[in-house]
Coordinates of C-alpha atoms and ligand atoms in Angstrom, one line a residue:
M87 CA 1.8 14.4 -13.1
S88 CA 2.0 10.5 -12.0
I89 CA 1.6 8.1 -14.8
K90 CA -1.2 6.4 -13.3
D91 CA -3.3 8.7 -11.2
R92 CA -4.3 12.6 -11.7
T93 CA -2.8 14.1 -8.4
E94 CA 0.8 14.4 -7.4
S95 CA 2.5 13.2 -4.1
V96 CA 5.0 15.5 -2.0
W97 CA 8.1 12.7 -3.4
E98 CA 6.9 13.0 -7.0
Q99 CA 9.8 15.5 -7.8
V100 CA 12.4 12.7 -7.2
Q101 CA 14.1 11.5 -10.7
L102 CA 14.3 7.8 -10.8
P103 CA 16.5 6.4 -13.6
Y104 CA 14.8 4.9 -16.3
F105 CA 14.8 1.3 -17.9
D106 CA 14.3 -0.4 -20.8
S107 CA 11.0 -3.0 -21.9
I108 CA 11.3 -6.4 -22.7
K109 CA 12.2 -6.7 -26.2
N110 CA 13.2 -10.5 -26.2
N111 CA 12.2 -13.9 -24.0
Q112 CA 14.2 -14.2 -21.1
K113 CA 15.6 -17.0 -18.3
T114 CA 16.5 -16.3 -14.7
E115 CA 16.8 -18.0 -11.5
I116 CA 14.4 -15.7 -9.3
C117 CA 12.0 -12.9 -11.2
I118 CA 10.4 -10.7 -8.8
V119 CA 6.7 -8.7 -10.1
G120 CA 6.1 -5.1 -8.8
G121 CA 9.2 -2.3 -8.1
G122 CA 8.0 -0.6 -5.5
I123 CA 9.6 -0.9 -1.9
T124 CA 8.9 -4.3 -1.7
G125 CA 10.0 -5.7 -5.2
V126 CA 13.1 -3.7 -5.2
S127 CA 14.1 -4.4 -1.5
I128 CA 13.8 -8.3 -2.0
A129 CA 15.6 -7.6 -5.1
Y130 CA 18.4 -5.9 -3.2
E131 CA 18.7 -8.8 -0.7
M132 CA 18.6 -11.8 -3.4
A133 CA 21.5 -10.0 -5.1
L134 CA 23.3 -9.7 -2.0
R135 CA 23.2 -13.5 -1.5
G136 CA 24.4 -14.2 -5.3
Y137 CA 21.1 -15.0 -6.9
K138 CA 20.5 -13.9 -10.7
V139 CA 17.5 -11.9 -10.5
M140 CA 15.3 -10.2 -12.9
L141 CA 12.6 -7.4 -11.3
V142 CA 9.7 -6.3 -13.9
E143 CA 7.5 -3.1 -13.8
A144 CA 4.1 -2.5 -15.4
F145 CA 4.9 1.2 -15.5
R146 CA 7.7 2.8 -13.7
I147 CA 9.8 2.2 -10.7
G148 CA 8.6 3.6 -7.9
S149 CA 4.9 4.6 -9.7
G150 CA 3.3 2.5 -7.3
Q151 CA 1.8 3.2 -4.0
T152 CA 5.8 3.8 -2.6
G153 CA 5.5 7.3 -4.9
R154 CA 2.2 7.8 -3.0
T155 CA 3.1 6.9 0.7
T156 CA 3.9 9.3 3.8
A157 CA 6.6 7.2 5.0
H158 CA 6.7 7.0 8.4
L159 CA 9.0 4.1 10.0
T160 CA 7.6 3.1 12.9
C161 CA 6.8 -0.2 15.0
Q162 CA 3.7 1.3 16.8
L163 CA 1.6 -0.8 14.8
E164 CA -1.5 0.6 12.6
E165 CA -4.4 -1.3 15.1
Q166 CA -4.0 -0.7 19.0
F167 CA -2.4 -3.5 21.0
L168 CA -5.3 -3.5 22.9
E169 CA -7.4 -4.4 19.4
L170 CA -4.4 -7.0 18.6
L171 CA -4.6 -9.0 21.5
K172 CA -8.0 -9.5 21.0
M173 CA -7.4 -11.2 17.6
H174 CA -4.2 -13.0 18.6
D175 CA -2.2 -14.1 21.6
E176 CA 0.7 -12.2 23.2
E177 CA 3.6 -14.0 21.6
T178 CA 2.1 -13.4 18.2
V179 CA 1.7 -9.4 18.5
R180 CA 5.2 -9.6 20.4
V181 CA 6.9 -11.3 17.1
F182 CA 4.9 -8.8 15.0
Y183 CA 5.7 -5.5 16.7
E184 CA 9.7 -6.9 17.4
A185 CA 9.8 -7.4 13.5
H186 CA 8.4 -4.2 12.4
R187 CA 10.9 -2.4 15.1
K188 CA 14.0 -4.3 13.7
A189 CA 12.7 -3.8 10.2
I190 CA 13.6 0.2 10.8
D191 CA 17.0 -1.1 12.1
L192 CA 17.4 -3.0 8.8
I193 CA 16.3 0.1 6.4
E194 CA 18.9 2.0 8.3
E195 CA 21.7 -0.9 8.2
N196 CA 20.9 -0.6 4.1
I197 CA 21.7 3.1 4.1
L198 CA 24.6 3.2 5.8
K199 CA 25.7 0.3 4.0
E200 CA 25.0 2.1 0.3
N201 CA 25.5 5.3 1.5
I202 CA 21.9 6.2 0.6
S203 CA 21.3 10.1 1.2
C204 CA 17.8 10.1 1.4
D205 CA 16.4 12.3 4.6
F206 CA 16.4 9.2 6.9
K207 CA 16.0 10.2 10.5
R208 CA 15.4 8.8 13.6
L209 CA 12.4 10.8 15.7
D210 CA 9.7 10.2 18.2
G211 CA 6.6 8.8 16.8
Y212 CA 3.3 9.7 19.3
L213 CA -0.2 8.0 19.4
F214 CA -2.7 10.6 20.8
Q215 CA -6.1 10.5 21.9
G216 CA -9.3 10.6 19.8
T217 CA -12.7 11.1 20.2
N218 CA -13.0 7.0 20.7
F219 CA -10.4 7.4 23.7
N220 CA -10.6 8.4 27.2
Q221 CA -7.7 8.5 29.3
E222 CA -8.6 5.0 31.0
K223 CA -8.0 3.5 27.7
M224 CA -5.0 5.2 26.8
W225 CA -3.5 3.7 30.2
K226 CA -4.8 0.0 29.3
E227 CA -3.1 0.6 26.0
V228 CA -0.2 1.1 27.6
E229 CA -0.3 -1.9 29.8
A230 CA -1.5 -4.0 26.4
A231 CA 1.8 -2.6 24.6
R232 CA 4.4 -3.2 27.5
K233 CA 2.8 -7.1 27.7
C234 CA 3.7 -7.2 23.9
G235 CA 7.5 -5.9 24.6
A236 CA 6.8 -2.6 22.9
E237 CA 9.1 0.1 24.9
L238 CA 6.7 3.8 25.3
E239 CA 5.8 6.7 28.1
Y240 CA 2.3 7.8 28.9
I241 CA 2.7 12.0 27.8
E242 CA 0.2 14.0 29.5
T243 CA 0.4 16.6 26.7
V244 CA 1.4 15.2 22.8
P245 CA 3.7 18.5 20.9
L246 CA 2.2 20.4 18.0
L247 CA -1.4 19.8 18.7
N248 CA -3.6 22.7 19.7
D249 CA -5.7 21.1 21.6
E250 CA -3.9 19.5 25.1
L251 CA -4.2 15.6 24.3
P252 CA -2.8 13.0 26.1
G253 CA -0.8 10.1 24.4
L254 CA 1.8 7.4 24.0
C255 CA 5.5 8.4 23.3
F256 CA 7.3 5.5 21.0
K257 CA 11.1 6.6 21.1
N258 CA 13.5 5.9 18.1
Q259 CA 10.8 5.8 15.0
A260 CA 11.9 7.0 11.6
Q261 CA 10.9 8.9 8.7
F262 CA 12.5 9.0 5.2
N263 CA 12.1 10.0 1.4
P264 CA 10.7 6.6 0.0
L265 CA 12.0 7.2 -3.5
K266 CA 15.7 8.2 -2.7
Y267 CA 15.6 5.3 -0.5
I268 CA 14.7 2.8 -3.5
S269 CA 16.9 5.1 -5.7
G270 CA 19.8 4.4 -3.9
L271 CA 19.2 0.4 -3.8
I272 CA 18.5 0.2 -7.5
K273 CA 22.2 2.1 -7.9
A274 CA 23.4 -1.1 -5.7
I275 CA 21.4 -3.6 -7.5
R276 CA 22.6 -2.2 -11.0
K277 CA 26.2 -3.0 -9.8
M278 CA 25.0 -6.7 -8.2
D279 CA 24.0 -7.4 -12.2
V280 CA 19.8 -6.8 -11.6
T281 CA 18.2 -6.9 -14.9
I282 CA 15.4 -4.7 -14.8
Y283 CA 12.3 -3.6 -16.7
E284 CA 10.0 -1.0 -17.0
G285 CA 7.1 -0.4 -19.0
T286 CA 6.8 -4.5 -18.8
H287 CA 3.5 -6.0 -17.7
I288 CA 2.9 -9.4 -16.8
Q289 CA -0.5 -10.6 -18.0
D290 CA -0.2 -14.3 -17.4
M291 CA 1.9 -16.3 -14.5
R292 CA 1.4 -20.5 -14.7
Q293 CA 3.7 -23.3 -13.8
E294 CA 6.4 -24.7 -17.0
D295 CA 6.7 -27.9 -14.7
R296 CA 6.2 -28.4 -10.9
E297 CA 9.3 -26.4 -10.5
N298 CA 9.4 -23.0 -12.8
W299 CA 7.5 -20.6 -14.0
I300 CA 6.6 -19.0 -17.6
L301 CA 5.2 -15.3 -17.1
L302 CA 3.9 -13.6 -20.2
T303 CA 4.1 -10.2 -21.0
D304 CA 1.4 -7.6 -22.3
S305 CA 3.8 -7.7 -25.6
G306 CA 4.2 -11.2 -26.2
Y307 CA 7.4 -12.1 -24.5
Q308 CA 8.2 -15.0 -22.1
I309 CA 10.1 -14.6 -18.6
N310 CA 11.0 -18.4 -17.4
A311 CA 11.8 -18.2 -13.7
H312 CA 12.8 -20.8 -11.4
Q313 CA 11.3 -18.8 -8.4
L314 CA 8.4 -16.2 -8.8
I315 CA 8.2 -13.0 -6.4
V316 CA 4.9 -11.3 -6.5
A317 CA 4.8 -8.4 -5.5
T318 CA 2.5 -5.9 -6.6
N319 CA 0.8 -4.5 -3.4
T320 CA -2.3 -6.6 -3.9
P321 CA -1.2 -9.7 -5.5
V322 CA -2.4 -10.6 -9.5
N323 CA -1.4 -14.4 -9.2
N324 CA -3.7 -15.0 -6.8
R325 CA -7.0 -14.9 -7.6
F326 CA -9.6 -15.6 -4.5
H327 CA -7.7 -16.4 -1.5
I328 CA -5.7 -13.7 -0.5
H329 CA -8.5 -11.4 -1.9
T330 CA -11.0 -12.3 0.6
R331 CA -8.8 -11.8 3.2
Q332 CA -8.0 -8.1 2.8
S333 CA -9.9 -5.2 1.6
A334 CA -8.8 -2.3 -0.5
Y335 CA -9.2 1.6 0.8
R336 CA -8.3 4.5 -0.5
T337 CA -6.6 7.0 1.5
Y338 CA -5.7 11.0 1.4
A339 CA -3.0 13.3 2.0
M340 CA -1.9 16.9 2.0
S341 CA 1.0 18.9 2.5
F342 CA 0.7 22.3 4.2
K343 CA 3.3 25.4 4.5
V344 CA 3.8 26.0 8.0
T345 CA 4.4 29.6 9.2
S346 CA 7.7 29.0 11.0
P347 CA 10.0 25.9 11.0
S348 CA 8.7 23.5 13.9
T349 CA 11.3 22.9 16.5
E350 CA 9.7 19.5 17.4
N351 CA 10.1 16.8 14.6
C352 CA 8.2 13.9 15.1
L353 CA 5.6 11.7 14.2
L354 CA 2.1 12.0 15.0
W355 CA -0.9 9.6 14.7
D356 CA -4.4 9.8 16.4
T357 CA -6.7 6.7 17.8
E358 CA -9.6 7.7 15.5
D359 CA -11.2 4.6 12.8
P360 CA -9.9 5.9 10.4
Y361 CA -7.0 7.4 11.8
H362 CA -5.2 10.3 11.0
Y363 CA -1.1 10.6 10.3
I364 CA 1.1 13.8 10.4
R365 CA 4.8 14.3 9.9
F366 CA 7.1 17.1 8.1
V367 CA 8.5 16.7 4.6
D368 CA 10.8 19.7 3.7
G369 CA 9.8 21.7 6.5
A370 CA 6.1 21.2 5.2
L371 CA 3.2 19.8 7.8
V372 CA 1.9 16.5 5.8
V373 CA -1.2 15.1 7.0
G374 CA -2.9 12.1 6.1
G375 CA -6.4 10.5 6.6
E376 CA -10.0 10.3 5.8
D377 CA -9.8 6.3 4.0
H378 CA -12.4 4.6 2.7
R379 CA -13.7 1.4 0.7
T380 CA -12.3 1.5 -2.9
G381 CA -15.3 1.9 -5.0
Q382 CA -17.2 2.8 -2.7
A383 CA -16.8 6.9 -2.1
P384 CA -18.5 9.1 0.4
D385 CA -20.7 11.9 -0.5
H386 CA -18.2 14.3 1.1
D387 CA -15.0 15.7 -0.6
P388 CA -12.3 14.1 1.7
F389 CA -9.7 16.6 1.1
A390 CA -12.0 19.1 2.7
L391 CA -12.4 16.8 5.9
L392 CA -9.1 16.6 6.2
E393 CA -8.5 20.2 5.8
T394 CA -10.9 21.0 8.1
W395 CA -9.5 18.5 10.6
A396 CA -6.0 20.0 10.1
R397 CA -6.6 23.2 10.7
Q398 CA -8.5 22.5 14.0
K399 CA -5.6 20.4 15.4
F400 CA -2.7 22.6 13.7
S401 CA -2.4 26.5 14.4
F402 CA 0.7 26.6 12.4
I403 CA -0.3 25.8 9.1
T404 CA -1.0 28.0 5.8
E405 CA -1.8 27.1 2.3
V406 CA -2.1 23.9 0.9
I407 CA 0.8 22.7 -1.0
H408 CA 0.2 18.9 -2.5
K409 CA -3.2 16.9 -2.3
W410 CA -3.4 13.6 -3.5
S411 CA -4.4 9.5 -2.5
G412 CA -3.2 6.5 -2.4
Q413 CA -4.6 2.7 -1.9
V414 CA -3.6 0.2 1.5
F415 CA -4.8 -3.0 1.7
E416 CA -6.1 -4.1 4.8
P417 CA -5.8 -7.2 6.0
M418 CA -8.8 -8.6 8.2
D419 CA -6.5 -10.1 11.1
Q420 CA -4.7 -6.8 10.8
I421 CA -1.2 -8.6 10.2
G422 CA 0.5 -8.3 6.6
F423 CA 0.7 -11.4 4.4
I424 CA 4.5 -12.2 3.5
G425 CA 5.5 -15.6 2.1
R426 CA 4.4 -18.6 0.4
N427 CA 1.4 -18.4 -1.8
P428 CA -1.6 -20.2 -0.5
G429 CA -2.4 -23.1 -3.1
L430 CA -0.6 -25.9 -4.6
E431 CA 1.6 -24.6 -7.0
K432 CA 5.5 -24.3 -6.0
N433 CA 8.5 -21.7 -5.6
V434 CA 5.9 -18.8 -5.7
Y435 CA 6.0 -16.2 -2.7
I436 CA 4.0 -13.0 -1.8
S437 CA 4.0 -9.7 0.1
T438 CA 0.7 -8.0 0.8
G439 CA -1.6 -7.0 3.0
E440 CA 0.7 -3.9 4.6
S441 CA -1.9 -1.4 5.5
G442 CA 0.3 2.0 6.6
L443 CA 2.8 -0.2 7.5
G444 CA 4.3 -0.8 4.0
M445 CA 7.9 0.5 4.3
T446 CA 8.8 -1.5 7.1
S447 CA 6.5 -4.3 5.9
A448 CA 9.0 -4.4 2.6
A449 CA 12.3 -4.7 4.7
I450 CA 10.3 -8.0 6.5
A451 CA 9.7 -9.5 3.2
S452 CA 13.1 -9.0 2.4
K453 CA 14.0 -11.3 5.0
I454 CA 11.5 -13.4 4.9
I455 CA 11.0 -14.4 1.5
P456 CA 14.7 -14.9 0.5
D457 CA 15.1 -17.1 3.9
L458 CA 12.3 -19.8 2.7
I459 CA 13.7 -19.8 -0.8
E460 CA 16.9 -20.5 0.9
N461 CA 16.1 -22.6 4.0
N462 CA 12.5 -22.9 4.1
T463 CA 12.3 -21.4 7.5
H464 CA 12.3 -17.9 9.1
P465 CA 11.4 -17.0 12.8
W466 CA 9.0 -14.3 11.8
A467 CA 7.3 -16.5 8.9
A468 CA 4.6 -18.2 11.0
V469 CA 3.4 -14.9 12.0
F470 CA 3.1 -13.5 8.4
D471 CA 2.1 -16.6 6.9
P472 CA -0.5 -16.0 3.9
T473 CA -1.6 -19.7 4.5
R474 CA -2.2 -18.6 8.3
P475 CA -6.0 -19.7 9.5
L476 CA -7.9 -15.9 10.1
G477 CA -8.9 -16.7 13.5
S478 CA -10.7 -14.2 15.3
G479 CA -10.6 -12.2 12.3
L480 CA -13.4 -14.6 10.9
K481 CA -15.8 -11.5 12.1
D482 CA -14.2 -9.4 9.8
F483 CA -13.8 -11.3 6.9
V484 CA -17.7 -11.9 7.2
I485 CA -18.5 -8.4 7.3
E486 CA -15.7 -7.3 4.7
N487 CA -17.0 -10.4 2.2
L488 CA -20.7 -9.2 3.1
N489 CA -19.8 -5.7 1.5
V490 CA -18.2 -7.5 -1.4
A491 CA -21.5 -9.1 -2.1
R492 CA -23.4 -6.4 -2.0
Q493 CA -20.9 -4.8 -4.8
Y494 CA -22.7 -7.2 -7.4
T495 CA -25.9 -5.9 -6.8
D496 CA -24.4 -3.1 -9.0
W497 CA -25.3 -5.4 -11.7
I498 CA -29.1 -4.8 -11.5
T499 CA -29.0 -1.4 -10.3
P500 CA -30.2 1.4 -12.7
S501 CA -28.0 3.9 -14.9
E502 CA -25.9 6.7 -12.9
V503 CA -26.8 9.2 -15.6
T504 CA -29.6 9.0 -18.2
S505 CA -27.5 10.5 -21.1
L506 CA -24.2 11.7 -21.7
D507 CA -24.7 15.5 -21.6
E508 CA -25.1 14.8 -17.8
I509 CA -21.3 13.7 -17.9
P510 CA -18.9 17.0 -17.4
V511 CA -15.6 17.1 -19.3
D512 CA -13.2 14.9 -17.4
G513 CA -16.1 13.0 -16.0
G514 CA -16.9 9.9 -16.1
G515 CA -20.4 7.9 -15.5
L516 CA -21.9 4.4 -15.6
I517 CA -25.0 4.0 -18.1
R518 CA -27.3 0.6 -18.6
E519 CA -26.9 -1.2 -21.5
G520 CA -28.8 -4.2 -21.8
V521 CA -28.3 -6.9 -19.3
T522 CA -24.9 -4.7 -17.8
K523 CA -23.3 -1.8 -17.8
T524 CA -21.2 0.5 -19.7
C525 CA -18.7 2.9 -18.5
F526 CA -18.6 6.4 -20.3
Y527 CA -15.4 8.8 -19.7
H528 CA -15.5 12.2 -21.2
D529 CA -12.7 13.5 -22.6
A530 CA -11.9 16.9 -24.4
D531 CA -14.2 16.1 -27.9
H532 CA -15.0 12.5 -27.5
F533 CA -16.4 9.8 -25.2
E534 CA -14.0 6.8 -24.1
K535 CA -16.8 3.7 -23.9
K536 CA -15.6 0.5 -21.8
S537 CA -17.2 -2.4 -20.2
A538 CA -18.0 -1.4 -16.5
V539 CA -17.3 -5.3 -15.7
C540 CA -14.0 -5.4 -13.9
T541 CA -11.9 -7.9 -15.2
H542 CA -10.8 -9.6 -11.8
L543 CA -14.1 -11.4 -10.7
G544 CA -16.8 -9.1 -12.4
G545 CA -17.4 -6.3 -10.0
I546 CA -18.8 -3.2 -11.6
V547 CA -15.8 -0.1 -11.5
H548 CA -17.2 2.9 -10.1
W549 CA -15.5 6.6 -11.5
N550 CA -13.4 7.9 -9.0
D551 CA -13.2 11.8 -9.8
I552 CA -10.4 12.6 -7.6
E553 CA -7.4 10.4 -9.6
K554 CA -10.2 10.3 -12.9
T555 CA -10.3 6.5 -12.8
W556 CA -12.5 3.5 -12.8
D557 CA -12.2 2.1 -9.1
C558 CA -13.7 -1.6 -8.4
P559 CA -15.0 -1.3 -5.4
C560 CA -14.6 -5.5 -4.4
H561 CA -11.0 -6.2 -4.3
G562 CA -9.6 -2.9 -5.5
S563 CA -8.4 -3.1 -9.5
R564 CA -8.4 0.3 -11.0
F565 CA -8.4 1.2 -14.6
N566 CA -7.6 4.5 -16.5
T567 CA -9.8 6.4 -18.9
K568 CA -8.8 4.4 -21.5
G569 CA -9.3 1.5 -19.8
K570 CA -6.3 0.2 -19.5
V571 CA -5.5 -1.7 -16.1
I572 CA -3.2 0.3 -13.8
E573 CA -3.5 -1.7 -10.3
G574 CA -4.5 -5.1 -9.4
P575 CA -5.9 -7.9 -8.7
S576 CA -7.2 -7.7 -12.2
L577 CA -4.3 -8.6 -14.8
S578 CA -6.1 -7.2 -17.6
D579 CA -8.0 -3.7 -19.5
L580 CA -11.8 -3.3 -19.4
M581 CA -13.2 -4.9 -22.5
E582 CA -14.2 -2.7 -25.4
K583 CA -18.2 -2.0 -25.9
Ligands
FAD827 C1 -1.7 7.7 1.5 C2 -0.7 6.7 2.1 C3 0.5 6.8 2.9 C4 1.1 5.8 3.6 N1 1.9 6.1 4.4 C5 2.4 5.0 5.1 C6 3.2 5.4 6.1 O1 3.7 6.5 6.9 N2 4.1 4.2 6.2 C7 4.1 3.4 5.9 O2 4.7 2.0 6.1 N3 3.1 2.6 4.5 C8 2.4 3.5 4.0 N4 1.5 3.7 3.2 C9 1.5 2.1 2.8 C10 2.7 2.3 1.9 O3 2.9 2.9 0.9 C11 2.7 0.6 1.0 O4 2.1 -0.2 1.9 C12 4.0 0.5 -0.1 O5 4.3 1.7 -0.7 C13 3.8 -0.6 -0.9 O6 5.0 -0.9 -1.5 P1 5.1 -2.0 -2.7 O7 5.8 -1.8 -3.5 O8 4.5 -3.1 -2.3 O9 3.7 -1.9 -3.4 P2 3.8 -0.6 -4.8 O10 4.8 0.6 -4.4 O11 2.4 -0.1 -5.1 O12 4.1 -1.5 -5.9 C14 3.6 -2.3 -6.7 C15 4.0 -2.1 -8.1 O13 3.8 -3.3 -9.0 C16 3.8 -2.9 -10.2 N5 2.7 -3.6 -10.4 C17 1.4 -4.4 -10.5 N6 0.8 -5.3 -11.2 C18 2.1 -5.4 -12.3 C19 2.3 -6.7 -13.7 N7 1.2 -7.2 -14.0 N8 3.0 -6.4 -14.0 C20 4.1 -6.0 -13.6 N9 4.1 -5.0 -12.9 C21 3.2 -4.7 -12.0 C22 3.1 -1.7 -9.7 O14 3.0 -0.8 -11.0 C23 3.7 -0.9 -8.8 O15 5.1 -0.3 -9.4 C24 0.7 4.6 3.2 C25 0.1 4.4 1.8 C26 -0.5 5.5 1.2 C27 -1.2 5.3 -0.3
FES828 S1 -10.9 -6.2 -8.2 FE1 -11.9 -8.5 -7.6 S2 -13.6 -7.9 -9.0 FE2 -12.9 -6.1 -9.4

């Protein structure tokens, strides 16, 4: 079972090496916080360039969203080109597309250089027409994509689907096993003397002076670093700025046995909002989708909807093998934030807002951030700049932040349950106690009781019955049944009551 979440993804049988937690104060040139694909990819690049690097992970390497992804490697951007061109000029979208295209090559180069066996395969990707598109709009999408330099073809009938649906074919996309890939990079960085700590949660980061950083761990040790790179999926160093520019979403995935091995191996996505994403893993079909804002769960069961949709679309699937969920951060203008952290502090970098493109974004970050550190410039840096103005993403900024503001009305709403008897074993519920709320988790023989006030900016957490966690609807912080923080932006646990 995952150490943070209750469900298990298709990858979690991959064994990664274990590393000790920090046992004394340490000093390094570069400290990277977060041992997912982003942190590991940047550590690899910085070590190749000869820097003294330390990688610090709160739980286990790969235990974040990198272990819960579906690992399509694609430059078919998550939002259609038509939508992107409403928010950005042609040149920006061209660079965004080109960066993701080159990122697939970068990953392939690393695999070849380090001889990593991670089931990497080049294959075609198809965007197929959902109920929100018609043929005319598909053709407009072709035009928009070509204007931005994308290579694609219009296809009358997309493979694998029951329905005869048109779509767009993007050649030369790829897929791989993300945990086997980072395992290969870890092997390489160990040979280059990168120090790796697991079980080491950073609870505070502050500037020692104008040039250097001090990081404090839960266990009371200190790391002094010249450069700090925060690769924690959503930045835990940044209290406001980035969290008003991206939103946390839960997304769901399932794998199905198939009646016979497919002759056509490809990647698929549709144009729906939220969209569905499909690929094969070890012969099983993996289908994802049903995204919703974190901590704002819909009334229906997302897995039931996903399964119904999958059975309508694919006649060759049989029983369900895996079901799991994960968290993605959607930037309001659709482009991730990679580069210098907004604010006055020096020598601190972030990579976040990767949405469903986190694999390629990690490769992009592994080029932009080292180049910014060394030369203060990279050709893609302006497009991904975390300090950029939002431009036409402003409308979404207002809508999404009004949604956050509405979540604070939970402070005055009544209890979810009137007595503890209503909370089933292995379930959770909120009870009003005075001016605030308390969350109760029903363990086998007792109740775990904590303040329901999120330690980031005071949202009221909600029970996530699928992963058995307390999730904050404001910016996506998550806590386990004992109130321990398992995902930022919060850095500390729920308070005792
Ligand atoms: C179901 C699903 C499907 C997806 N499909 C795709 C896809 O097909 N293609 C694609 O490109 N992307 C996809 N994504 C997105 C992609 O998986 C993520 O964007 C990517 O894995 C993020 O990697 P990361 O290294 O930035 O973050 P993570 O893998 O989450 O790693 C961050 C690490 O930081 C650690 N950390 C956090 N706080 C601290 C702290 N205070 N101290 C120390 N360590 C800390 C965490 O424990 C974690 O291990 C999908 C995501 C999901 C959930
Ligand atoms: S995550 Fe920001 S208030 Fe909870």
